PDB file of C-alpha atoms and ligand atoms in Angstrom:
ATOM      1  CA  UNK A   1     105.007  97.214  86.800  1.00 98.00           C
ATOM      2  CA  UNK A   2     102.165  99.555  85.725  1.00 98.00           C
ATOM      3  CA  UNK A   3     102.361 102.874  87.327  1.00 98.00           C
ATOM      4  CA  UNK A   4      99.994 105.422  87.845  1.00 98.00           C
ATOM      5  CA  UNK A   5     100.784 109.107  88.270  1.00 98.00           C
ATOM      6  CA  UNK A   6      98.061 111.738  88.414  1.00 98.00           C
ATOM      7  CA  UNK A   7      98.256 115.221  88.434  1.00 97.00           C
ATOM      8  CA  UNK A   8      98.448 117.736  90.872  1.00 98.00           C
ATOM      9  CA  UNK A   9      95.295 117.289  92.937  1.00 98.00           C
ATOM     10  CA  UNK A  10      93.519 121.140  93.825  1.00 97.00           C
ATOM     11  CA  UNK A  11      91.249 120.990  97.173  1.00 94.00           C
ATOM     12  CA  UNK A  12      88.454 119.488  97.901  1.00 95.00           C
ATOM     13  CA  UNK A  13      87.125 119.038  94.198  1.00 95.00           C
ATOM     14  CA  UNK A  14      89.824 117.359  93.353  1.00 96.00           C
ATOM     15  CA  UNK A  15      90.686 114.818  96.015  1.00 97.00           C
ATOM     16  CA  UNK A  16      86.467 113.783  95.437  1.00 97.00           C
ATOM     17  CA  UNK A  17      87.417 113.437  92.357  1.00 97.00           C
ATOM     18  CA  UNK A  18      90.464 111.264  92.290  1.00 98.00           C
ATOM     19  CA  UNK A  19      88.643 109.183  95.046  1.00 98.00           C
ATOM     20  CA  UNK A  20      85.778 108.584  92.545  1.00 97.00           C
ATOM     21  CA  UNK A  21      87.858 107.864  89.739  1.00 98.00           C
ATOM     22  CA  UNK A  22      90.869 105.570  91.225  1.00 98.00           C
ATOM     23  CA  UNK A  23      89.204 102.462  91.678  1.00 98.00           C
ATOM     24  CA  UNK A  24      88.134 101.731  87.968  1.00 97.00           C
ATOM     25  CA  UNK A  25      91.589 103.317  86.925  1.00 98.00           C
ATOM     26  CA  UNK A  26      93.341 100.818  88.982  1.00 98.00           C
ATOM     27  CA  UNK A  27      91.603  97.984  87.744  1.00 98.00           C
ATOM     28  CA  UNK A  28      91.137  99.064  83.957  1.00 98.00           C
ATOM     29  CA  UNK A  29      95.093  99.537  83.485  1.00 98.00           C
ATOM     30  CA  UNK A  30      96.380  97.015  86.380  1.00 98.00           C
ATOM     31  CA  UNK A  31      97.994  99.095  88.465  1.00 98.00           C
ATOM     32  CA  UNK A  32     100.698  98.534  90.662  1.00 98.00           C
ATOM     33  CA  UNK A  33     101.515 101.505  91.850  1.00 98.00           C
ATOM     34  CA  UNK A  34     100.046 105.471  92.427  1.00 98.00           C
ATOM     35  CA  UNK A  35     101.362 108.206  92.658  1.00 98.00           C
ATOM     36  CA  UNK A  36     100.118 111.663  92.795  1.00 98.00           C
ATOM     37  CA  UNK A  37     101.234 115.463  93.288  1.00 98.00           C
ATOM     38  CA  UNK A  38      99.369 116.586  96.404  1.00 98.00           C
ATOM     39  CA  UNK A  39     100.796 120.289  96.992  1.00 97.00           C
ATOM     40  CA  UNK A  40      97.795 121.834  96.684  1.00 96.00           C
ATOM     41  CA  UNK A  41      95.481 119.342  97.554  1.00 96.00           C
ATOM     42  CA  UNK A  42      94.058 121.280 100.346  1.00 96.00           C
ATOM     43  CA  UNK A  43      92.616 124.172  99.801  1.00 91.00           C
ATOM     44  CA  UNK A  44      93.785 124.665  96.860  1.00 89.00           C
ATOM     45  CA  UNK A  45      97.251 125.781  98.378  1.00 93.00           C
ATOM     46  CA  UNK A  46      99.624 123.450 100.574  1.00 96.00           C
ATOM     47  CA  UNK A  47      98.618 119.993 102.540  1.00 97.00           C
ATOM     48  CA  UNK A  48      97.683 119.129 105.647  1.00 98.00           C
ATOM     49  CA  UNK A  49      98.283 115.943 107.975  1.00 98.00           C
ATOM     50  CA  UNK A  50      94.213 114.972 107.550  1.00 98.00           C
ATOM     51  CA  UNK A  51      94.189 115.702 103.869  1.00 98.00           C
ATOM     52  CA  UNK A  52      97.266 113.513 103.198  1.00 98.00           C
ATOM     53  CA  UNK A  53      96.158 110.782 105.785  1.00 98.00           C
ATOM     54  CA  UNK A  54      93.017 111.206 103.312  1.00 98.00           C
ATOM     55  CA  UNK A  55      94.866 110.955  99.800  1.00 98.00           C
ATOM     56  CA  UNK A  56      96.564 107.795 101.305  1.00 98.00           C
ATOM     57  CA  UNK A  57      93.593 106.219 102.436  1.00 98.00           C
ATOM     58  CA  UNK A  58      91.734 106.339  98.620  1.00 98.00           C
ATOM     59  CA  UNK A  59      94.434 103.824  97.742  1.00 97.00           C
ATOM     60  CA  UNK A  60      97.229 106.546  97.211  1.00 98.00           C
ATOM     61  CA  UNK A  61     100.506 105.045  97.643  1.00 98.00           C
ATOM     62  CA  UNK A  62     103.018 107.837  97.066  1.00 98.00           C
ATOM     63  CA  UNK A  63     102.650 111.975  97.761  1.00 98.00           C
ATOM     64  CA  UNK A  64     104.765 113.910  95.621  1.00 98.00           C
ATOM     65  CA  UNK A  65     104.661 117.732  96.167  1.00 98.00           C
ATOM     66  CA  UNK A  66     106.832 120.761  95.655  1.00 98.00           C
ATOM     67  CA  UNK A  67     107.022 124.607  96.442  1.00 97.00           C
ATOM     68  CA  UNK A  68     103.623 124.904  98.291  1.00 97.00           C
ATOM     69  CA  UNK A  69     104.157 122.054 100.886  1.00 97.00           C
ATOM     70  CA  UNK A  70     106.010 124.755 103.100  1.00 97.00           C
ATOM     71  CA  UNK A  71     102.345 127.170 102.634  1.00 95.00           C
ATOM     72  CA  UNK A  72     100.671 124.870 105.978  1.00 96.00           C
ATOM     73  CA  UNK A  73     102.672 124.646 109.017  1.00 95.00           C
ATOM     74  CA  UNK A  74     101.002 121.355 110.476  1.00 96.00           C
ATOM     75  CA  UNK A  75     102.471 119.701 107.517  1.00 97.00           C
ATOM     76  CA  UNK A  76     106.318 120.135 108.481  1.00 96.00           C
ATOM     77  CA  UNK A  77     106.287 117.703 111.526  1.00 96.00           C
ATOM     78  CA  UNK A  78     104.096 115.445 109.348  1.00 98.00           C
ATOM     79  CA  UNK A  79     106.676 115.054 106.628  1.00 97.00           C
ATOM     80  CA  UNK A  80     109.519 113.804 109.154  1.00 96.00           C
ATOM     81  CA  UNK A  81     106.994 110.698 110.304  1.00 97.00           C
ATOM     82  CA  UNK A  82     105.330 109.706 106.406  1.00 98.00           C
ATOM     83  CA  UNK A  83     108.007 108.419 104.406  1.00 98.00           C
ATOM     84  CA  UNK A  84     105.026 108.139 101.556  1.00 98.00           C
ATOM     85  CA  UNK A  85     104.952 111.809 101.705  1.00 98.00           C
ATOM     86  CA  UNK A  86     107.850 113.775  99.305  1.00 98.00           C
ATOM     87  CA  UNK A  87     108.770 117.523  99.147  1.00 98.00           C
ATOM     88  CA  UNK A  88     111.334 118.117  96.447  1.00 98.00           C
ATOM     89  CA  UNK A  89     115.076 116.970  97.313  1.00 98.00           C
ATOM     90  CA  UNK A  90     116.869 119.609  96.135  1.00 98.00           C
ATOM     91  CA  UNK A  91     115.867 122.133  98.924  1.00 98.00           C
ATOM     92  CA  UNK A  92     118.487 122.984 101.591  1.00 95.00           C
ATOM     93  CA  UNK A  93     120.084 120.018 103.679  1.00 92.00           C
ATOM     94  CA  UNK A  94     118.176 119.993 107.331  1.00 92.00           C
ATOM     95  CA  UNK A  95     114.700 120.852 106.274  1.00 96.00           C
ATOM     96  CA  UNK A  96     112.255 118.095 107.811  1.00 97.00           C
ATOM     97  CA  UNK A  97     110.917 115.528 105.318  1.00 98.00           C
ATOM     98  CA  UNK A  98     112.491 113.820 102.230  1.00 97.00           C
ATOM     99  CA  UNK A  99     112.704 114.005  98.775  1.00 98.00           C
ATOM    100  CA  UNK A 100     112.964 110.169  98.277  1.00 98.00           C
ATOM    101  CA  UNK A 101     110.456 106.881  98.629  1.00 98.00           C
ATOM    102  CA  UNK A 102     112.088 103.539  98.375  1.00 98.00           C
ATOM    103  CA  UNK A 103     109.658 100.986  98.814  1.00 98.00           C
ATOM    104  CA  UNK A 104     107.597  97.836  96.893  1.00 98.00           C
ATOM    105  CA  UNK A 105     104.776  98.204  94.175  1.00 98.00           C
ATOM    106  CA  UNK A 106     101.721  95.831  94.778  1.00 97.00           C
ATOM    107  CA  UNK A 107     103.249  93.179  92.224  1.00 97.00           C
ATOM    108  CA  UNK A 108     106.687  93.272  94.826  1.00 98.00           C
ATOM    109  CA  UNK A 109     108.600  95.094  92.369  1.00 98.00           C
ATOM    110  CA  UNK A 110     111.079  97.390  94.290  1.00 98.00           C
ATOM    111  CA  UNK A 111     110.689 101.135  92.754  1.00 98.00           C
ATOM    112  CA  UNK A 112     112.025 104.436  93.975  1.00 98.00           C
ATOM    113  CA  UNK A 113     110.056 107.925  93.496  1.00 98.00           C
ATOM    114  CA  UNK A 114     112.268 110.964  93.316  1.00 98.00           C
ATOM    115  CA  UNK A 115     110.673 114.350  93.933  1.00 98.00           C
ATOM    116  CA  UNK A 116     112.634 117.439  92.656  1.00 98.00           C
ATOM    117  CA  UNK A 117     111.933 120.993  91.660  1.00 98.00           C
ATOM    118  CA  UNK A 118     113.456 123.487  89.228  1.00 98.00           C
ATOM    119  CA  UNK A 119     115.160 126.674  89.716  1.00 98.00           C
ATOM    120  CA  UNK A 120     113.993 128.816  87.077  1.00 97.00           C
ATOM    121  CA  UNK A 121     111.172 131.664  88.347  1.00 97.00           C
ATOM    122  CA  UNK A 122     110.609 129.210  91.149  1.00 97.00           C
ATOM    123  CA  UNK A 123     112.267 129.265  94.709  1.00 97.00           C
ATOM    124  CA  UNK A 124     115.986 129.092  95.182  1.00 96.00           C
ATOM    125  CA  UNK A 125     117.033 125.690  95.726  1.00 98.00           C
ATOM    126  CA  UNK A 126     120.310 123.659  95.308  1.00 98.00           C
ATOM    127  CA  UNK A 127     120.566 122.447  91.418  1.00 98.00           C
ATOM    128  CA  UNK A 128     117.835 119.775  90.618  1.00 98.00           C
ATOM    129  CA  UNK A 129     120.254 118.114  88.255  1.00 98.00           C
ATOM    130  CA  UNK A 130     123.189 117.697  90.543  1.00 98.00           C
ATOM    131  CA  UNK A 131     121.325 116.419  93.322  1.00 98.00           C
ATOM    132  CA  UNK A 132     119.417 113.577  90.917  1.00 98.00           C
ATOM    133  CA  UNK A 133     122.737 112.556  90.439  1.00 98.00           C
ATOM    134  CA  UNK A 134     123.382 112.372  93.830  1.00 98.00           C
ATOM    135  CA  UNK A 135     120.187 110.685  94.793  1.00 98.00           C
ATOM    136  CA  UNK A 136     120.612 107.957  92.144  1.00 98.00           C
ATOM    137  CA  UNK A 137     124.858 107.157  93.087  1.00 98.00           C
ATOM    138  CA  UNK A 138     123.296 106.398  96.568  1.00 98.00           C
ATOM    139  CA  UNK A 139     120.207 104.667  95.479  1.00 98.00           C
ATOM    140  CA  UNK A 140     120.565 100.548  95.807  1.00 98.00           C
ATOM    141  CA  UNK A 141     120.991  99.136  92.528  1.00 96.00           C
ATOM    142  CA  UNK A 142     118.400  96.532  92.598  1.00 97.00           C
ATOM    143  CA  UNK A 143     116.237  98.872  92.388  1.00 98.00           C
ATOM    144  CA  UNK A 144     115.354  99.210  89.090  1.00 98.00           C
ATOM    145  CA  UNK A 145     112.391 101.239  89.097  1.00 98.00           C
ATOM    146  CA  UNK A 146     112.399 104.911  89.474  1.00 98.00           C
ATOM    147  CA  UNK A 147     109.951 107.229  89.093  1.00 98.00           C
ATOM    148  CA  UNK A 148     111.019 111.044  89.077  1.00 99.00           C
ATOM    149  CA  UNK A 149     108.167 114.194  89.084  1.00 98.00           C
ATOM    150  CA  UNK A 150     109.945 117.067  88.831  1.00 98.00           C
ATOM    151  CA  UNK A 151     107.940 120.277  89.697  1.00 98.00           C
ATOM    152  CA  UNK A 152     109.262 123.172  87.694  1.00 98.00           C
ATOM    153  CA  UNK A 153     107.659 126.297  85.764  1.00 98.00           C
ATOM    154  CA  UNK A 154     109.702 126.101  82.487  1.00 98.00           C
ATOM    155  CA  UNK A 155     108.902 123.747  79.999  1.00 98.00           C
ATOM    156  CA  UNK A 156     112.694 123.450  78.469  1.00 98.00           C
ATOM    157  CA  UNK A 157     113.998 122.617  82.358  1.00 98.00           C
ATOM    158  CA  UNK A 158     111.655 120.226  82.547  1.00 98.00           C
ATOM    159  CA  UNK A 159     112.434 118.997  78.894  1.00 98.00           C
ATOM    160  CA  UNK A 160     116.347 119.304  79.978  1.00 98.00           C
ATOM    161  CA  UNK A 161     115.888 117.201  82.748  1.00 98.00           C
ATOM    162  CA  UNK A 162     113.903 114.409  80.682  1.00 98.00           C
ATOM    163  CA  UNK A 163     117.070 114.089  78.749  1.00 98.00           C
ATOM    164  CA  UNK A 164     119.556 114.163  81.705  1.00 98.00           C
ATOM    165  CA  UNK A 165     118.127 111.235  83.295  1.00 98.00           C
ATOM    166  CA  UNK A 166     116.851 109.439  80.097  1.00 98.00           C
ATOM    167  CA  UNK A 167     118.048 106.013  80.598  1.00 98.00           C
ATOM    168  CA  UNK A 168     118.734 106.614  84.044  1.00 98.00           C
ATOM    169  CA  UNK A 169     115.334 106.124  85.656  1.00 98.00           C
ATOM    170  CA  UNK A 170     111.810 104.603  84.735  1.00 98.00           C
ATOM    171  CA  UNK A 171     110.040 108.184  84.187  1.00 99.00           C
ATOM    172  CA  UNK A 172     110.343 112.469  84.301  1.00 99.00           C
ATOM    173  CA  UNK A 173     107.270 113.413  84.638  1.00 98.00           C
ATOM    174  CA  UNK A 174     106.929 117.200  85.342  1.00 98.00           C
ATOM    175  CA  UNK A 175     104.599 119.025  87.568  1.00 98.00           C
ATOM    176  CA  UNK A 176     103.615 122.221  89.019  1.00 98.00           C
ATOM    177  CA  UNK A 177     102.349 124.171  85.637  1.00 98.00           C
ATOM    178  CA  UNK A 178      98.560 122.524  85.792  1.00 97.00           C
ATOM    179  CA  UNK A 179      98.338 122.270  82.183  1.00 97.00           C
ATOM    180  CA  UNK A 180      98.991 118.796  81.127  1.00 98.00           C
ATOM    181  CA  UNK A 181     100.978 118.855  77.767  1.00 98.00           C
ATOM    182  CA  UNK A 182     100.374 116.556  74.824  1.00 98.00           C
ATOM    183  CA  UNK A 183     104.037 115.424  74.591  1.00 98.00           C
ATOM    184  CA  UNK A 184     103.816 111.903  76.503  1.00 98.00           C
ATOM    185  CA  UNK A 185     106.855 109.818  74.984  1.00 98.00           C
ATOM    186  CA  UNK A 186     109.509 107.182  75.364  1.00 98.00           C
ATOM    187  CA  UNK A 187     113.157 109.150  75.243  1.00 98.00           C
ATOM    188  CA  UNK A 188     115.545 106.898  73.141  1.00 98.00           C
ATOM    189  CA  UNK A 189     116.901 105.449  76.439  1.00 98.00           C
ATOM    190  CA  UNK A 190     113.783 103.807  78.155  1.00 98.00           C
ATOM    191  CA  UNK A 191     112.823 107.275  79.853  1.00 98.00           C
ATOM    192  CA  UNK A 192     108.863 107.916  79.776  1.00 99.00           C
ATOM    193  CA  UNK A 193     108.585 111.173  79.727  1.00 98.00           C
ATOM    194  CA  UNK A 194     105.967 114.351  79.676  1.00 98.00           C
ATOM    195  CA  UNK A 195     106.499 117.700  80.647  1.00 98.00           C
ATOM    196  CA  UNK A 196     103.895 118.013  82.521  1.00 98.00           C
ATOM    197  CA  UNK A 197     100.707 115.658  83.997  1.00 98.00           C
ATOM    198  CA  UNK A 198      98.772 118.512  84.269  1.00 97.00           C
ATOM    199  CA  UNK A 199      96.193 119.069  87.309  1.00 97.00           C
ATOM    200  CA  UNK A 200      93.255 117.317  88.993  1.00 98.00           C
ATOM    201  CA  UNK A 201      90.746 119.428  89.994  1.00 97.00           C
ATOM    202  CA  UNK A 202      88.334 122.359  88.822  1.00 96.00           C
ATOM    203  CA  UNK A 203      89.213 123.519  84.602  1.00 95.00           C
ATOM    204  CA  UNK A 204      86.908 126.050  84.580  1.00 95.00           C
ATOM    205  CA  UNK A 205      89.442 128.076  86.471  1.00 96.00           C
ATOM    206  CA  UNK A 206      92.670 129.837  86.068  1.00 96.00           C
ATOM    207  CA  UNK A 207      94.720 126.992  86.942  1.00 96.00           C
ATOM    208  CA  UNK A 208      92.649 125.397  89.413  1.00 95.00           C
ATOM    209  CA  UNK A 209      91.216 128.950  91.300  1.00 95.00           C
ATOM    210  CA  UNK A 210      88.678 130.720  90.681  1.00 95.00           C
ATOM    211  CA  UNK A 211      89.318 132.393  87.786  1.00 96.00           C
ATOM    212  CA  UNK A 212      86.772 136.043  88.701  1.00 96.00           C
ATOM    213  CA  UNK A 213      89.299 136.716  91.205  1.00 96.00           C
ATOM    214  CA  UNK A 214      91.764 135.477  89.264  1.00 96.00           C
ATOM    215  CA  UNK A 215      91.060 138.223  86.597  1.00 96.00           C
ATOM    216  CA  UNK A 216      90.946 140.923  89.436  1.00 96.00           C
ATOM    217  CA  UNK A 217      94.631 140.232  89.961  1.00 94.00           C
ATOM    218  CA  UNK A 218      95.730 140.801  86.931  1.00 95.00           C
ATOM    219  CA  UNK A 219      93.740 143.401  85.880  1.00 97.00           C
ATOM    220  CA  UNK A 220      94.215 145.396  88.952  1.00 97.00           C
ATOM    221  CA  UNK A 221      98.017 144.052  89.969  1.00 94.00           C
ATOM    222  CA  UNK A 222      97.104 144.391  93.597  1.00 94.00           C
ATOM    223  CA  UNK A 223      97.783 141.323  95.605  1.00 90.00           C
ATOM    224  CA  UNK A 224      94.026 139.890  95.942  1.00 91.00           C
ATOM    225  CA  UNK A 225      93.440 136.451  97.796  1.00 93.00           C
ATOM    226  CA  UNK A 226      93.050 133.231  95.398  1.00 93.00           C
ATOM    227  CA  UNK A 227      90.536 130.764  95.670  1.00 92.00           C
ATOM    228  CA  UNK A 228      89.910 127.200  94.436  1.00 93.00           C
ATOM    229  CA  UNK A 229      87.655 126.870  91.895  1.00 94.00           C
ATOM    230  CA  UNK A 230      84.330 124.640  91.817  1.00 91.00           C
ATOM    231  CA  UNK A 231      82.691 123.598  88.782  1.00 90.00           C
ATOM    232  CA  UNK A 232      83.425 120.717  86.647  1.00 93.00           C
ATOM    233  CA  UNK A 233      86.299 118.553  87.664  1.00 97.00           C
ATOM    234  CA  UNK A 234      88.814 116.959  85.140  1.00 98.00           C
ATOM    235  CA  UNK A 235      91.664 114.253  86.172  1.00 98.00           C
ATOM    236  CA  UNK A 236      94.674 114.143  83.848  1.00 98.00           C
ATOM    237  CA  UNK A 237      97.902 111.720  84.705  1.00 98.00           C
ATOM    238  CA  UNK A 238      99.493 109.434  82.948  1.00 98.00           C
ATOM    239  CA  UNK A 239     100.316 105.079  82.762  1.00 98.00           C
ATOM    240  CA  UNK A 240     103.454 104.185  82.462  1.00 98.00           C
ATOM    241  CA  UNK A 241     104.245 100.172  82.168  1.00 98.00           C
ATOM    242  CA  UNK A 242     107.479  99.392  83.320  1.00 98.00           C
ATOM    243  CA  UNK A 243     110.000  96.552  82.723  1.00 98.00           C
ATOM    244  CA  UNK A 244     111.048  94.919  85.771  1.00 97.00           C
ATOM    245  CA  UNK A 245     113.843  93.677  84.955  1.00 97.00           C
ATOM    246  CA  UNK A 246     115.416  96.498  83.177  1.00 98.00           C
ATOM    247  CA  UNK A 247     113.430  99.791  84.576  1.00 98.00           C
ATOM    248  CA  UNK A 248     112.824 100.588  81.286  1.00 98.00           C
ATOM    249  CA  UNK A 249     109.811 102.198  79.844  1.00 98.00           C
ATOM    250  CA  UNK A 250     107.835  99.811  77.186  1.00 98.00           C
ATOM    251  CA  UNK A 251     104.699 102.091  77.087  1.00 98.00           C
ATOM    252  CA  UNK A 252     103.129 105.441  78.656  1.00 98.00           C
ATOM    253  CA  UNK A 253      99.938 106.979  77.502  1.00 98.00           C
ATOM    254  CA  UNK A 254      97.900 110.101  79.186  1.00 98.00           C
ATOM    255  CA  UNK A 255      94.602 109.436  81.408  1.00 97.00           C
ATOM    256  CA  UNK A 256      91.932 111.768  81.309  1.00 96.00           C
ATOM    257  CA  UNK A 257      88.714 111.586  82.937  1.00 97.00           C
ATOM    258  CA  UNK A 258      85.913 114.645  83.521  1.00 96.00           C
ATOM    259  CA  UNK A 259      82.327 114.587  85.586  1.00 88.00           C
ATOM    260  CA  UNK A 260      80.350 117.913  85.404  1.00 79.00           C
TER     261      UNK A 260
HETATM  262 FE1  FE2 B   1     104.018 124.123  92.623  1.00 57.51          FE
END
C-alpha cells in the first residue's frame, strides 16, 4: 500500500495547489491512499464544511487536523457527520468529531489513520502517548495499516513519539510546525517516520502568512491580525510504501513540488 501524506495545506493557495499537483502524484508513485493535514486550509486558520467537502473532492481521502480545527464554528457539527475528517484524539472525552479513520485504501487494504497532538507549548490535552495506546488496544487487529500524524510544536515530542509507537504502526509523521524536516527514516521496527511533513502553501511567508505583518508582531509585540500569504506555492509530504501483510514500512521518501 503506497500512501500519500502531504503537509499542512494554508488557504486558498494551497488547496489550488494540492489540487494541481495530486493527480500526477497519484499516478507517478501509485497511490493508494491520501492523506493530508487540513487545519488551516481555509483561510489560512481553521476549516470549514465547503473547504473540506472541497479537499475531499480533489481525490483527498483522509483530513487530519489539530489545534486550529476548533478556530471555525461551522466545522464542529461537520466533524460529528465526516468520519474522513480527524481532530486530534487526545482532546477531552465528549467533544464532537473523532480522532480515528478506519477504513480501505484503493488497493482494499484495510488501514487506520490516527490523529493526535502534543502537549508541550500547545493546548492542554489528555497525554498523546497514553491515549495511542489506548486507540491501538481497541483497534481490530487485521488491520495492519496505521498511519499516525501527530501535530505537536517540539521536535523531541514528536521524535519521542516516533519511538513509542515504532513497530507499532505503519508511520509518525508529525505536523503543525510548517517546516518540513530532512529526517525522513525507517525506525528499526518498521516505523516510517519524520518529524515533520512540513506545509503546503505560500514559502515566501512566515510560516504560511504574510510575513510584513508577520514582522509587525514581533517587532511591536502587540497582538496584530495574521494573514495568509500569496506568492509562490511549495507542496512538501511524504510516500510511504507499506507492507500489507505486516504494516511495516519498506520505504518512505519526501515529495516536494513548487510553481511560482
Ligand atoms: Fe496546528
Amino acid at each position: 500500500m503506497n500512501l500519500l501524506f502531504i503537509g499542512d495545506i494554508v488557504g486558498s493557495a494551497g488547496r489550488r495547489f494540492v489540487a494541481e499537483a495530486l493527480p500526477d502524484l497519484i499516478s507517478e508513485y501509485g497511490i493508494h491512499l491520501t492523506v493530508a493535514n487540513a487545519e488551516n486550509a481555509a483561510g489560512g486558520f481553521g476549516l470549514t464544511p465547503p473547504v473540506a467537502d472541497e479537499l475531499f473532492s480533489m481525490g483527498l481521502d483522509v483530513l487530519t487536523s489539530g489545534n486550529h480545527i476548533w478556530d471555525k464554528k461551522e466545522i464542529i457539527e461537520y466533524l460529528d457527520r465526516q468520519p474522513c475528517l480527524l481532530r486530534p484524539a487526545n482532546y477531552s472525552p465528549g467533544l464532537p468529531g473523532r480522532g480515528v479513520y478506519t477504513g480501505r485504501a484503493r488497493n482494499g487494504s484495510a488501514v487506520a489513520v490516527i490523529n493526535l497532538q502534543g502537549r508541550t507549548y500547545m493546548p492542554l490535552t489528555d497525554c498523546p502517548f497514553r491515549k495511542a495506546d489506548e486507540i491501538l488496544a481497541s483497534l481490530d487487529p487485521a488491520i495492519r495499516i496505521r498511519i499516525v500524524d501527530f501535530h505537536a510544536e517540539v521536535t523531541s515530542e514528536k521524535m519521542a513519539m516516533g519511538w513509542y509507537l515504532d513497530g507499532r504502526v505503519s508511520a509518525v509523521i508529525g505536523t503543525h510546525t510548517h517546516v518540513p524536516t530532512a529526517d525522513a527514516r525507517i525506525l528499526p521496527g518498521g516505523t516510517a517516520y519524520q518529524t515533520d511533513a512540513g506545509m503546503t502553501g505560500p514559502y515566501d511567508s512566515v510560516i504560511g502568512m504574510d510575513k510584513d505583518i508577520a514582522l509587525r508582531r514581533f517587532l511591536t509585540s502587540t497582538p496584530v491580525r495574521l494573514e495568509a500569504a500569496r506568492g509562490k506555492v511549495e507542496l512538501h509530504g511524504l510516500v510511504v510504501r507499506i507492507d500489507d501483510q505486516t504494516g511495516k514500512a519498506q520505504e518512505v521518501l519526501r515529495v516536494f513540488r513548487e510553481r511560482s
